Amino acid sequence: MDDSRVAKCTYGAGTLMLILSSTTTFDWLSNKFCSRFKLKLGHFELRYSFTDCSNCLLELDDDLKIMFMAVPNNDSFAQDEDTCKYSSQTGSIVDSSAASSSCLSMDFDGVSSEYGNEYLGKYGSCGGRKYLSTDWEDKVRSNPLVRPIELITDLKENYRLDIPYHVAWYGKESVTKDLHGDEELSYAHLPWYVNVLKASNVGSHCVLDCGEDDSRFQWIFICFKASIDGFRWCRPMLFIDGTFVTNKYKGTLLGATAKNGNEEVFPFAFAIVSGETVDNWRWFLQRISEVLVDEGRQLTFISDRHGAIIDAVRTVFPASPHGFCLYHLKENLKKKYPHVVGSSFKDHILWLFCKLLYAPTVEEYQDTLKKLRDDGGSKIIDKFLADLPVQNFAIAFFPGKRYGEVSNALSESFNSWVKDVRRLPIYEMIDTVRIKMMEMISRRKLAYEKWSSVLFHADLSVMVNLDKRFCSCYQWQLLGFLCQHAIQVIQHSGLCLYNFVDEYYKADFYRATYATPIFPIPDIEKPHPGDVFLLPPHTRKHPGRPPTKRFKSSSETKRQVKCKRCGSCDLHNRRTCKVPI
């Protein structure tokens, strides 16, 4: 077997060793490839290269004979591992004889689909990026948040094509730029978008601030007519918070969220600004005050203790009660104690603090405060409460109505709702939020058509005054919703339960919340970005790699548990360890 050669063929992650000779046929070689790499005959191409001759096509038995004749035994060939860097599938055959040092390189493209040859002929060996920027344009248009790994999976499942991740990533970026335009030019669409939004959704409040010379973006505020009308049927409370924008020009998305009678998130207004500064929060709340100028209800705000938010609420809404988030207060109090005191002690102190916050009367508040100072240390508790106005957290002193809301979790739900949207160009970001709100309104309209009422009962003895809407358990006063004791009294009196329930919890108010739809934005007359001159905001590059996740506080970071049995830190302890030793 002097003319025999051992060939090492690699295809994707697989490797096949073959013995080739002058009697080897093309059909035999093709069948070997098909059986090993799960390909189909006629749906792949074979190419080989040697010194002074590259990219030779291998299709017939004669091509095999020519290959053996063209590569002499004393020929030396340096293999290039990146010969087909961007092809959908790559492979190489390196063959060497025991009696010589000759080398042969063979590259091939393969698909296992009836459409494979068509795509290879259309896009060639660099089809990955071109494919994503053409045939997948509809996918990216319908879902701007599609991930490159989803594009790779789609190719594998439908066409048995396997492309590298970076090819899919660049293809996604290319088609995104083709569809949505450059992020810088995206700002040029905003003046047109604001005008069309006001025309198609009459009554919406949209403000675009482009600075003194109207040439550089600063702020944009959006509050749809559907949100303005729907908020009238929600409880007069707004949960406010900000979350960072992760696109090229960064920034912060400020959100004001309400809660409907079914305890669901109701997005009210949002804005995109440079950051959570005092000026930006004041500007945002001033726009909200313009929307709610005829509201006629006392508005309550719930937020964390961000200094800019506290200042803005105090300045723009001086008569509105402002409640602080219980979760953040508990985390701040937990940090006052060192780790050596133990988790059981901290949990007891936090339980007492929650009892202090929920105390319905001043007398109960004072009794709980005395217990908290005795158990938690008067120095630490007094210092903590010194910077915490009692009217901003304690229900007994709260000047307004909180409806049982003591945390800002609703804002966190809104931030999670827009998490993936924040990385889009600003024009697409705003319009995607609009589409998500349209879908939410439509989905909830369909849901409430199937509603039915639910009854409760109680058997405890407490004092209930129906005329004053008072119950000695204080749940009726705090939540605005009937407690079990009031329901029992009303049923025994033969009265209608619904007459004593706050209107915000009734189905009619819920239906009215979503009565006004958000209308589509027609883009037929959308101007070319070059026709409008609006620059993106000035940004400053921060040192280091840009973060993609929020930095967690020390109280949020879980301590690593090391198993004393096996010694590993794998989220288990000695009692639950199942590792064989």
Coordinates of C-alpha atoms in Angstrom, one line a residue:
M1 CA 0.0 0.0 0.0
D2 CA 2.7 2.5 -1.1
D3 CA 0.2 4.9 -2.4
S4 CA -2.1 4.7 0.7
R5 CA -2.5 7.7 2.8
V6 CA -4.0 8.1 6.3
A7 CA -6.4 11.0 6.2
K8 CA -7.6 12.9 9.3
C9 CA -10.9 14.6 8.6
T10 CA -12.4 17.1 11.0
Y11 CA -15.9 18.4 10.6
G12 CA -17.2 20.7 13.4
A13 CA -16.4 18.9 16.6
G14 CA -16.1 15.5 15.0
T15 CA -13.0 13.8 13.6
L16 CA -12.8 10.9 11.1
M17 CA -9.7 8.9 10.2
L18 CA -9.7 7.3 6.7
I19 CA -7.2 5.4 4.5
L20 CA -7.3 6.8 1.0
S21 CA -5.6 5.2 -2.0
S22 CA -5.6 5.5 -5.8
T23 CA -8.5 3.1 -5.9
T24 CA -10.7 5.1 -3.5
T25 CA -14.0 6.2 -5.2
F26 CA -15.8 9.4 -4.7
D27 CA -19.0 7.6 -3.7
W28 CA -17.2 5.6 -1.0
L29 CA -15.7 8.8 0.4
S30 CA -19.1 10.6 0.3
N31 CA -20.9 7.8 2.1
K32 CA -18.2 7.8 4.8
F33 CA -18.8 11.5 5.4
C34 CA -22.6 11.1 5.4
S35 CA -22.6 8.2 7.9
R36 CA -20.1 9.9 10.2
F37 CA -21.3 13.5 10.1
K38 CA -25.1 12.9 9.5
L39 CA -25.1 14.6 6.1
K40 CA -27.1 13.9 3.0
L41 CA -25.7 13.0 -0.4
G42 CA -25.7 16.0 -2.8
H43 CA -26.0 18.5 0.0
F44 CA -22.4 19.3 0.6
E45 CA -19.2 20.2 -1.3
L46 CA -15.6 18.9 -0.9
R47 CA -12.6 21.0 -1.6
Y48 CA -8.9 20.4 -1.2
S49 CA -5.7 22.5 -1.4
F50 CA -2.0 21.9 -1.8
T51 CA 1.1 24.0 -2.6
D52 CA 0.5 26.6 -5.3
C53 CA -3.1 25.4 -5.7
S54 CA -6.0 26.1 -3.4
N55 CA -9.7 25.6 -3.2
C56 CA -9.9 22.7 -5.7
L57 CA -13.3 21.2 -6.1
L58 CA -13.8 17.5 -5.5
E59 CA -16.9 16.1 -7.2
L60 CA -16.0 13.0 -9.3
D61 CA -13.7 9.9 -9.2
D62 CA -11.5 11.7 -11.7
D63 CA -11.0 14.6 -9.3
L64 CA -9.8 12.0 -6.7
K65 CA -7.3 10.6 -9.2
I66 CA -6.1 14.1 -10.2
M67 CA -5.7 14.9 -6.5
F68 CA -3.4 11.9 -6.0
M69 CA -1.4 12.7 -9.1
A70 CA -1.1 16.4 -8.3
V71 CA 0.3 15.9 -4.9
P72 CA 3.7 14.2 -5.1
N73 CA 5.1 12.2 -2.2
N74 CA 7.8 14.7 -1.6
D75 CA 5.4 17.7 -1.6
S76 CA 5.1 19.6 1.7
F77 CA 1.9 21.6 2.5
A78 CA 1.4 23.9 5.5
Q79 CA -2.2 23.6 6.7
D80 CA -4.1 26.7 7.4
E81 CA -6.7 26.1 10.1
D82 CA -8.7 29.2 9.2
T83 CA -9.1 28.3 5.5
C84 CA -12.9 28.5 5.8
K85 CA -13.4 30.7 8.8
Y86 CA -16.9 31.9 8.1
S87 CA -18.3 28.9 6.3
S88 CA -21.4 27.2 7.8
Q89 CA -19.5 23.9 8.3
T90 CA -15.8 23.5 8.0
G91 CA -13.5 20.4 7.8
S92 CA -10.0 19.5 6.7
I93 CA -8.3 16.3 5.7
V94 CA -4.6 16.0 6.5
D95 CA -3.1 12.9 5.0
S96 CA 0.4 11.5 5.5
S97 CA 2.2 8.4 4.3
A98 CA 4.4 6.4 6.6
A99 CA 7.1 6.5 3.9
S100 CA 6.8 10.2 3.2
S101 CA 5.9 13.6 4.7
S102 CA 3.4 14.8 2.2
C103 CA 0.3 16.6 3.5
L104 CA -3.1 17.2 1.9
S105 CA -5.7 19.7 3.0
M106 CA -9.4 19.2 2.2
D107 CA -12.1 21.7 3.2
F108 CA -15.8 21.1 2.8
D109 CA -19.2 22.9 3.3
G110 CA -22.2 20.7 4.3
V111 CA -25.9 21.0 5.0
S112 CA -28.5 18.4 5.7
S113 CA -31.5 20.1 4.2
E114 CA -33.2 20.2 0.8
Y115 CA -32.6 24.0 0.9
G116 CA -28.9 23.6 1.7
N117 CA -27.5 23.9 -1.8
E118 CA -29.6 26.9 -2.5
Y119 CA -28.3 28.8 0.6
L120 CA -24.7 27.8 -0.1
G121 CA -25.0 28.9 -3.7
K122 CA -26.6 32.2 -2.6
Y123 CA -24.3 33.1 0.3
G124 CA -21.1 31.1 -0.4
S125 CA -18.6 30.2 2.3
C126 CA -19.3 33.4 4.3
G127 CA -23.0 32.9 4.4
G128 CA -23.5 33.3 8.2
R129 CA -23.5 37.0 8.4
K130 CA -25.2 37.6 5.0
Y131 CA -27.9 35.1 5.9
L132 CA -28.7 36.8 9.2
S133 CA -28.8 40.2 7.5
T134 CA -31.2 39.1 4.8
D135 CA -33.3 36.0 5.3
W136 CA -33.6 36.7 9.1
E137 CA -34.6 40.2 8.7
D138 CA -38.3 39.4 9.5
K139 CA -37.3 37.5 12.7
V140 CA -35.3 40.5 14.0
R141 CA -38.0 42.9 12.9
S142 CA -40.8 41.0 14.8
N143 CA -38.6 40.4 17.8
P144 CA -35.8 43.0 18.2
L145 CA -34.7 41.2 21.4
V146 CA -33.9 37.9 19.7
R147 CA -30.5 36.6 20.9
P148 CA -27.7 35.2 18.7
I149 CA -28.0 31.8 20.3
E150 CA -31.6 31.6 19.2
L151 CA -30.5 32.3 15.6
I152 CA -27.9 29.6 15.9
T153 CA -30.5 27.1 17.2
D154 CA -32.9 28.0 14.4
L155 CA -30.2 27.3 11.8
K156 CA -29.4 23.9 13.4
E157 CA -33.1 22.8 13.7
N158 CA -34.3 23.9 10.3
Y159 CA -31.2 23.6 8.0
R160 CA -28.7 21.6 10.0
L161 CA -26.2 24.5 9.7
D162 CA -23.8 25.2 12.5
I163 CA -22.2 28.6 12.6
P164 CA -19.9 30.2 15.3
Y165 CA -21.4 32.5 17.9
H166 CA -19.5 35.5 16.7
V167 CA -20.9 35.1 13.1
A168 CA -24.5 35.1 14.5
W169 CA -23.7 38.1 16.8
Y170 CA -22.3 40.2 13.9
G171 CA -25.2 39.1 11.7
K172 CA -27.7 40.2 14.4
E173 CA -25.9 43.5 14.8
S174 CA -25.9 44.0 11.0
V175 CA -29.6 43.3 10.6
T176 CA -30.4 45.4 13.7
K177 CA -28.6 48.4 12.2
D178 CA -30.3 47.8 8.8
L179 CA -33.8 47.7 10.4
H180 CA -33.5 50.2 13.2
G181 CA -30.7 52.4 11.9
D182 CA -27.6 53.6 13.7
E183 CA -28.1 54.4 17.4
E184 CA -26.9 58.0 16.8
L185 CA -29.4 58.4 13.9
S186 CA -32.2 56.9 16.1
Y187 CA -32.4 60.2 18.0
A188 CA -33.3 62.0 14.8
H189 CA -36.6 60.0 14.7
L190 CA -37.7 61.4 18.1
P191 CA -39.2 64.7 16.9
W192 CA -41.3 63.0 14.3
Y193 CA -42.3 60.2 16.7
V194 CA -43.5 62.6 19.3
N195 CA -45.7 64.5 16.8
V196 CA -47.2 61.3 15.3
L197 CA -47.8 59.9 18.8
K198 CA -49.8 63.0 19.8
A199 CA -51.8 62.8 16.6
S200 CA -52.6 59.1 16.8
N201 CA -53.2 59.0 20.6
V202 CA -54.9 62.4 21.1
G203 CA -54.6 63.5 24.7
S204 CA -51.2 61.9 25.3
H205 CA -48.6 64.0 27.1
C206 CA -45.2 63.8 25.4
V207 CA -42.3 66.2 26.0
L208 CA -39.0 66.2 24.1
D209 CA -36.3 68.6 25.4
C210 CA -33.4 69.2 23.1
G211 CA -31.6 71.9 25.0
E212 CA -31.4 75.6 24.2
D213 CA -30.3 75.2 20.6
D214 CA -32.7 72.3 19.9
S215 CA -29.8 70.2 18.5
R216 CA -28.9 67.8 21.2
F217 CA -31.1 65.3 23.1
Q218 CA -31.6 65.9 26.9
W219 CA -34.9 64.4 28.1
I220 CA -38.0 62.7 26.8
F221 CA -41.3 62.1 28.7
I222 CA -44.1 59.8 27.6
C223 CA -47.5 59.4 29.2
F224 CA -50.2 57.8 26.9
K225 CA -53.8 58.9 26.9
A226 CA -54.7 55.3 27.8
S227 CA -52.6 55.6 31.0
I228 CA -54.0 59.0 31.9
D229 CA -57.6 57.8 31.6
G230 CA -56.9 54.4 33.2
F231 CA -55.1 56.0 36.3
R232 CA -58.4 57.7 37.3
W233 CA -59.8 54.2 38.1
C234 CA -56.7 53.1 40.0
R235 CA -55.7 53.9 43.6
P236 CA -54.1 57.4 43.8
M237 CA -50.6 56.0 44.4
L238 CA -47.5 56.2 42.2
F239 CA -44.5 53.9 42.7
I240 CA -41.4 55.7 41.3
D241 CA -37.9 54.4 40.6
G242 CA -35.2 54.5 38.0
T243 CA -33.2 51.9 36.1
F244 CA -30.1 52.3 33.9
V245 CA -30.3 52.2 30.0
T246 CA -27.7 49.8 28.5
N247 CA -27.6 50.9 24.9
K248 CA -24.7 52.8 23.3
Y249 CA -25.4 56.2 24.8
K250 CA -26.5 54.9 28.3
G251 CA -28.8 57.0 30.5
T252 CA -31.6 56.2 33.0
L253 CA -35.2 55.2 32.5
L254 CA -37.4 56.8 35.1
G255 CA -40.7 55.1 35.7
A256 CA -44.0 56.0 37.5
T257 CA -46.2 52.9 38.1
A258 CA -49.6 52.5 39.6
K259 CA -51.5 49.4 40.8
N260 CA -55.0 48.5 39.6
G261 CA -57.8 47.0 41.7
N262 CA -56.6 43.5 40.8
E263 CA -53.1 44.1 42.3
E264 CA -51.5 44.3 38.9
V265 CA -48.8 46.6 37.5
F266 CA -50.2 49.6 35.6
P267 CA -47.5 51.6 33.8
F268 CA -48.4 55.3 34.1
A269 CA -45.4 57.3 32.7
F270 CA -41.8 57.0 31.9
A271 CA -38.9 59.2 30.8
I272 CA -35.4 58.8 29.5
V273 CA -32.8 61.1 31.1
S274 CA -29.1 61.3 31.7
G275 CA -29.1 60.0 35.3
E276 CA -30.9 60.0 38.6
T277 CA -30.0 63.6 39.6
V278 CA -32.1 66.1 41.4
D279 CA -32.8 68.2 38.3
N280 CA -33.9 65.1 36.3
W281 CA -36.2 63.9 39.0
R282 CA -37.7 67.3 39.4
W283 CA -38.2 67.6 35.6
F284 CA -39.9 64.1 35.6
L285 CA -42.3 64.9 38.5
Q286 CA -43.1 68.3 37.0
R287 CA -44.3 66.6 33.8
I288 CA -46.4 64.2 36.0
S289 CA -47.9 67.2 37.8
E290 CA -48.9 68.7 34.4
V291 CA -50.7 65.4 33.6
L292 CA -52.5 65.2 37.0
V293 CA -53.3 68.9 37.3
D294 CA -57.1 68.1 37.2
E295 CA -56.8 64.9 39.2
G296 CA -58.6 66.2 42.3
R297 CA -57.3 63.4 44.5
Q298 CA -54.5 63.4 47.0
L299 CA -51.6 61.5 45.4
T300 CA -49.3 59.2 47.4
F301 CA -45.7 58.4 46.4
I302 CA -43.8 55.2 47.3
S303 CA -40.1 55.0 46.6
D304 CA -36.7 54.1 48.2
R305 CA -34.7 56.8 50.1
H306 CA -32.8 58.1 47.1
G307 CA -31.9 61.7 48.0
A308 CA -32.9 63.1 44.5
I309 CA -36.4 61.5 44.8
I310 CA -37.0 62.8 48.3
D311 CA -36.0 66.3 47.2
A312 CA -38.1 66.2 44.0
V313 CA -41.3 65.0 45.7
R314 CA -40.9 67.6 48.4
T315 CA -40.5 70.3 45.9
V316 CA -43.0 69.4 43.2
F317 CA -45.7 67.7 45.3
P318 CA -45.3 69.3 48.8
A319 CA -48.8 68.3 49.9
S320 CA -48.5 64.6 48.8
P321 CA -47.6 61.9 51.4
H322 CA -44.3 60.1 50.6
G323 CA -43.8 56.6 51.9
F324 CA -40.4 54.8 52.1
C325 CA -40.0 51.2 51.0
L326 CA -40.0 48.8 53.9
Y327 CA -37.5 46.4 52.1
H328 CA -34.8 49.1 51.8
L329 CA -35.4 50.2 55.4
K330 CA -34.9 46.7 56.7
E331 CA -31.7 46.3 54.7
N332 CA -30.4 49.6 56.1
L333 CA -31.2 48.6 59.6
K334 CA -29.6 45.2 59.2
K335 CA -26.3 46.8 58.2
K336 CA -26.2 48.6 61.6
Y337 CA -25.4 45.4 63.3
P338 CA -22.1 43.4 62.8
H339 CA -22.1 39.9 61.4
V340 CA -21.1 38.5 64.8
V341 CA -24.5 39.1 66.4
G342 CA -26.0 36.3 64.3
S343 CA -28.9 36.0 61.9
S344 CA -31.5 35.0 64.6
F345 CA -30.9 38.3 66.5
K346 CA -31.2 40.3 63.3
D347 CA -34.4 38.6 62.3
H348 CA -35.9 39.4 65.7
I349 CA -34.9 43.1 65.4
L350 CA -36.4 43.2 61.8
W351 CA -39.6 41.6 63.0
L352 CA -39.9 44.2 65.7
F353 CA -39.3 47.0 63.2
C354 CA -42.0 45.6 60.9
K355 CA -44.3 45.5 63.8
L356 CA -43.4 49.2 64.5
L357 CA -44.2 50.2 60.9
Y358 CA -47.5 48.3 60.9
A359 CA -48.7 49.6 64.3
P360 CA -52.1 51.1 63.6
T361 CA -52.2 53.5 66.6
V362 CA -49.8 55.9 68.2
E363 CA -50.0 54.0 71.5
E364 CA -49.1 50.7 69.9
Y365 CA -46.3 52.4 68.1
Q366 CA -44.8 53.7 71.3
D367 CA -45.0 50.3 73.0
T368 CA -43.3 48.6 70.1
L369 CA -40.6 51.3 69.9
K370 CA -39.8 50.8 73.6
K371 CA -39.4 47.0 73.0
L372 CA -37.3 47.6 69.9
R373 CA -35.0 50.0 71.8
D374 CA -34.6 47.5 74.6
D375 CA -33.8 44.5 72.4
G376 CA -31.9 46.3 69.6
G377 CA -30.0 48.8 71.7
S378 CA -31.2 52.4 72.2
K379 CA -28.0 53.9 70.6
I380 CA -28.4 52.0 67.3
I381 CA -32.1 52.4 67.1
D382 CA -32.2 56.1 68.0
K383 CA -29.4 56.9 65.5
F384 CA -31.3 54.9 62.8
L385 CA -34.6 56.6 63.4
A386 CA -33.1 60.1 63.8
D387 CA -32.7 60.3 60.0
L388 CA -36.0 58.7 59.3
P389 CA -39.1 60.9 59.5
V390 CA -41.8 59.0 61.3
Q391 CA -44.5 60.3 58.8
N392 CA -42.6 58.6 55.9
F393 CA -42.6 55.1 57.2
A394 CA -45.0 54.5 60.2
I395 CA -48.6 53.8 59.3
A396 CA -49.8 55.3 62.6
F397 CA -48.3 58.7 61.5
F398 CA -48.7 58.5 57.8
P399 CA -50.7 61.6 56.6
G400 CA -52.4 59.9 53.7
K401 CA -53.8 56.5 52.6
R402 CA -51.3 53.7 51.7
Y403 CA -53.8 51.0 50.9
G404 CA -51.5 48.5 52.7
E405 CA -48.6 49.3 50.4
V406 CA -45.3 49.5 52.3
S407 CA -42.7 48.5 49.7
N408 CA -41.6 49.6 46.2
A409 CA -41.7 46.1 44.7
L410 CA -44.1 47.4 42.0
S411 CA -41.3 49.6 40.6
E412 CA -39.0 46.6 40.6
S413 CA -41.6 44.7 38.6
F414 CA -41.7 47.5 36.1
N415 CA -37.9 47.6 35.8
S416 CA -37.9 43.8 35.2
W417 CA -40.7 44.3 32.6
V418 CA -38.5 46.6 30.6
K419 CA -35.2 44.9 31.3
D420 CA -34.5 43.6 27.7
V421 CA -36.0 46.8 26.1
R422 CA -33.3 49.0 27.7
R423 CA -30.5 47.9 25.3
L424 CA -32.4 49.0 22.1
P425 CA -31.8 52.3 20.4
I426 CA -33.8 55.0 22.0
Y427 CA -36.5 55.2 19.2
E428 CA -37.0 51.4 19.3
M429 CA -36.9 51.4 23.1
I430 CA -39.8 53.8 23.4
D431 CA -41.9 52.1 20.7
T432 CA -41.3 48.7 22.1
V433 CA -42.6 49.9 25.5
R434 CA -45.7 51.2 23.6
I435 CA -46.2 47.8 22.0
K436 CA -45.9 46.0 25.3
M437 CA -48.5 48.2 26.8
M438 CA -50.9 47.7 23.9
E439 CA -50.5 43.9 24.4
M440 CA -51.0 44.2 28.2
I441 CA -54.2 46.2 27.7
S442 CA -55.6 43.8 25.2
R443 CA -54.7 40.7 27.3
R444 CA -56.4 42.1 30.4
K445 CA -59.5 43.1 28.5
L446 CA -59.9 39.5 27.5
A447 CA -59.3 38.3 31.1
Y448 CA -61.9 40.4 32.9
E449 CA -64.6 39.2 30.7
K450 CA -64.5 35.8 32.5
W451 CA -64.5 37.2 36.0
S452 CA -66.8 36.0 38.8
S453 CA -67.2 37.3 42.3
V454 CA -65.7 35.6 45.5
L455 CA -67.3 35.6 49.0
F456 CA -65.5 35.4 52.3
H457 CA -66.6 34.4 55.9
A458 CA -65.4 35.0 59.4
D459 CA -66.1 33.7 62.9
L460 CA -64.0 36.0 65.1
S461 CA -65.5 38.5 67.6
V462 CA -64.3 42.1 67.0
M463 CA -65.8 45.6 67.1
V464 CA -67.1 46.8 63.7
N465 CA -68.8 50.1 62.9
L466 CA -70.3 50.1 59.4
D467 CA -71.2 53.8 59.4
K468 CA -67.6 54.9 60.1
R469 CA -66.2 51.9 58.1
F470 CA -64.1 50.9 61.1
C471 CA -62.9 47.5 62.4
S472 CA -60.8 47.0 65.5
C473 CA -58.4 44.8 63.5
Y474 CA -57.6 47.9 61.5
Q475 CA -57.3 46.0 58.2
W476 CA -60.3 47.7 56.7
Q477 CA -58.9 51.1 57.4
L478 CA -55.4 50.3 56.2
L479 CA -56.2 48.4 53.0
G480 CA -59.5 50.0 52.0
F481 CA -60.8 46.5 51.4
L482 CA -63.3 44.6 53.6
C483 CA -61.8 42.5 56.3
Q484 CA -63.3 39.2 57.3
H485 CA -65.0 40.7 60.4
A486 CA -66.7 43.4 58.5
I487 CA -67.9 40.9 55.9
Q488 CA -69.6 38.8 58.6
V489 CA -71.3 41.8 60.1
I490 CA -72.6 43.1 56.7
Q491 CA -73.9 39.6 55.8
H492 CA -75.8 39.3 59.2
S493 CA -77.2 42.8 58.6
G494 CA -78.6 41.8 55.2
L495 CA -76.8 44.6 53.5
C496 CA -74.9 44.5 50.2
L497 CA -71.2 43.8 50.6
Y498 CA -70.2 45.8 47.5
N499 CA -71.6 49.0 49.0
F500 CA -68.8 48.9 51.6
V501 CA -65.9 48.0 49.3
D502 CA -63.6 50.8 48.0
E503 CA -64.5 51.6 44.4
Y504 CA -60.9 50.9 43.3
Y505 CA -61.4 47.2 44.0
K506 CA -64.5 46.8 41.9
A507 CA -64.7 45.2 38.5
D508 CA -66.3 48.3 36.9
F509 CA -63.3 50.4 37.8
Y510 CA -60.9 47.7 36.5
R511 CA -62.8 47.7 33.2
A512 CA -62.7 51.4 33.0
T513 CA -58.9 51.3 33.6
Y514 CA -58.4 49.7 30.3
A515 CA -61.2 51.2 28.3
T516 CA -58.9 53.6 26.4
P517 CA -56.6 51.8 24.0
I518 CA -53.2 52.8 22.8
F519 CA -53.3 53.2 19.0
P520 CA -50.5 52.2 16.6
I521 CA -48.0 54.7 15.3
P522 CA -48.2 55.0 11.5
D523 CA -44.7 55.1 10.0
I524 CA -45.5 55.5 6.3
E525 CA -44.5 59.2 6.3
K526 CA -41.5 58.6 8.6
P527 CA -38.7 61.0 7.5
H528 CA -35.2 59.9 6.6
P529 CA -32.9 60.3 9.6
G530 CA -30.7 62.6 7.6
D531 CA -33.6 65.1 7.1
V532 CA -33.7 65.8 10.9
F533 CA -30.8 67.1 12.8
L534 CA -30.8 65.9 16.4
L535 CA -27.6 64.7 18.2
P536 CA -27.5 62.1 20.9
P537 CA -26.6 63.3 24.5
H538 CA -23.0 63.7 25.6
T539 CA -21.7 60.7 27.4
R540 CA -18.6 59.9 29.5
K541 CA -16.9 56.6 29.2
H542 CA -16.3 55.0 32.7
P543 CA -13.1 53.1 33.3
G544 CA -13.1 49.4 33.1
R545 CA -15.5 46.9 31.5
P546 CA -19.1 48.3 31.5
P547 CA -21.4 46.5 34.0
T548 CA -24.4 44.6 32.8
K549 CA -26.0 43.9 36.1
R550 CA -26.8 46.0 39.2
F551 CA -24.3 45.8 42.0
K552 CA -25.9 44.1 45.0
S553 CA -25.5 45.5 48.5
S554 CA -23.8 43.4 51.1
S555 CA -27.1 42.4 52.6
E556 CA -28.3 41.0 49.3
T557 CA -25.2 38.9 48.7
K558 CA -25.5 35.4 50.0
R559 CA -22.7 34.1 52.1
Q560 CA -21.0 31.0 50.6
V561 CA -21.6 27.8 52.5
K562 CA -18.7 25.4 52.7
C563 CA -19.6 21.8 53.4
K564 CA -17.7 20.4 56.3
R565 CA -18.1 16.8 55.0
C566 CA -16.8 17.1 51.4
G567 CA -15.2 20.6 51.6
S568 CA -16.9 22.0 48.5
C569 CA -18.9 25.2 48.2
D570 CA -21.7 23.8 46.2
L571 CA -24.9 25.2 47.9
H572 CA -25.2 22.4 50.4
N573 CA -24.1 21.7 54.0
R574 CA -22.9 18.6 55.9
R575 CA -26.5 17.4 56.6
T576 CA -27.6 17.6 53.0
C577 CA -24.3 16.5 51.4
K578 CA -24.7 13.6 49.0
V579 CA -21.2 13.7 47.5
P580 CA -19.5 10.2 47.7
I581 CA -16.3 10.4 49.7

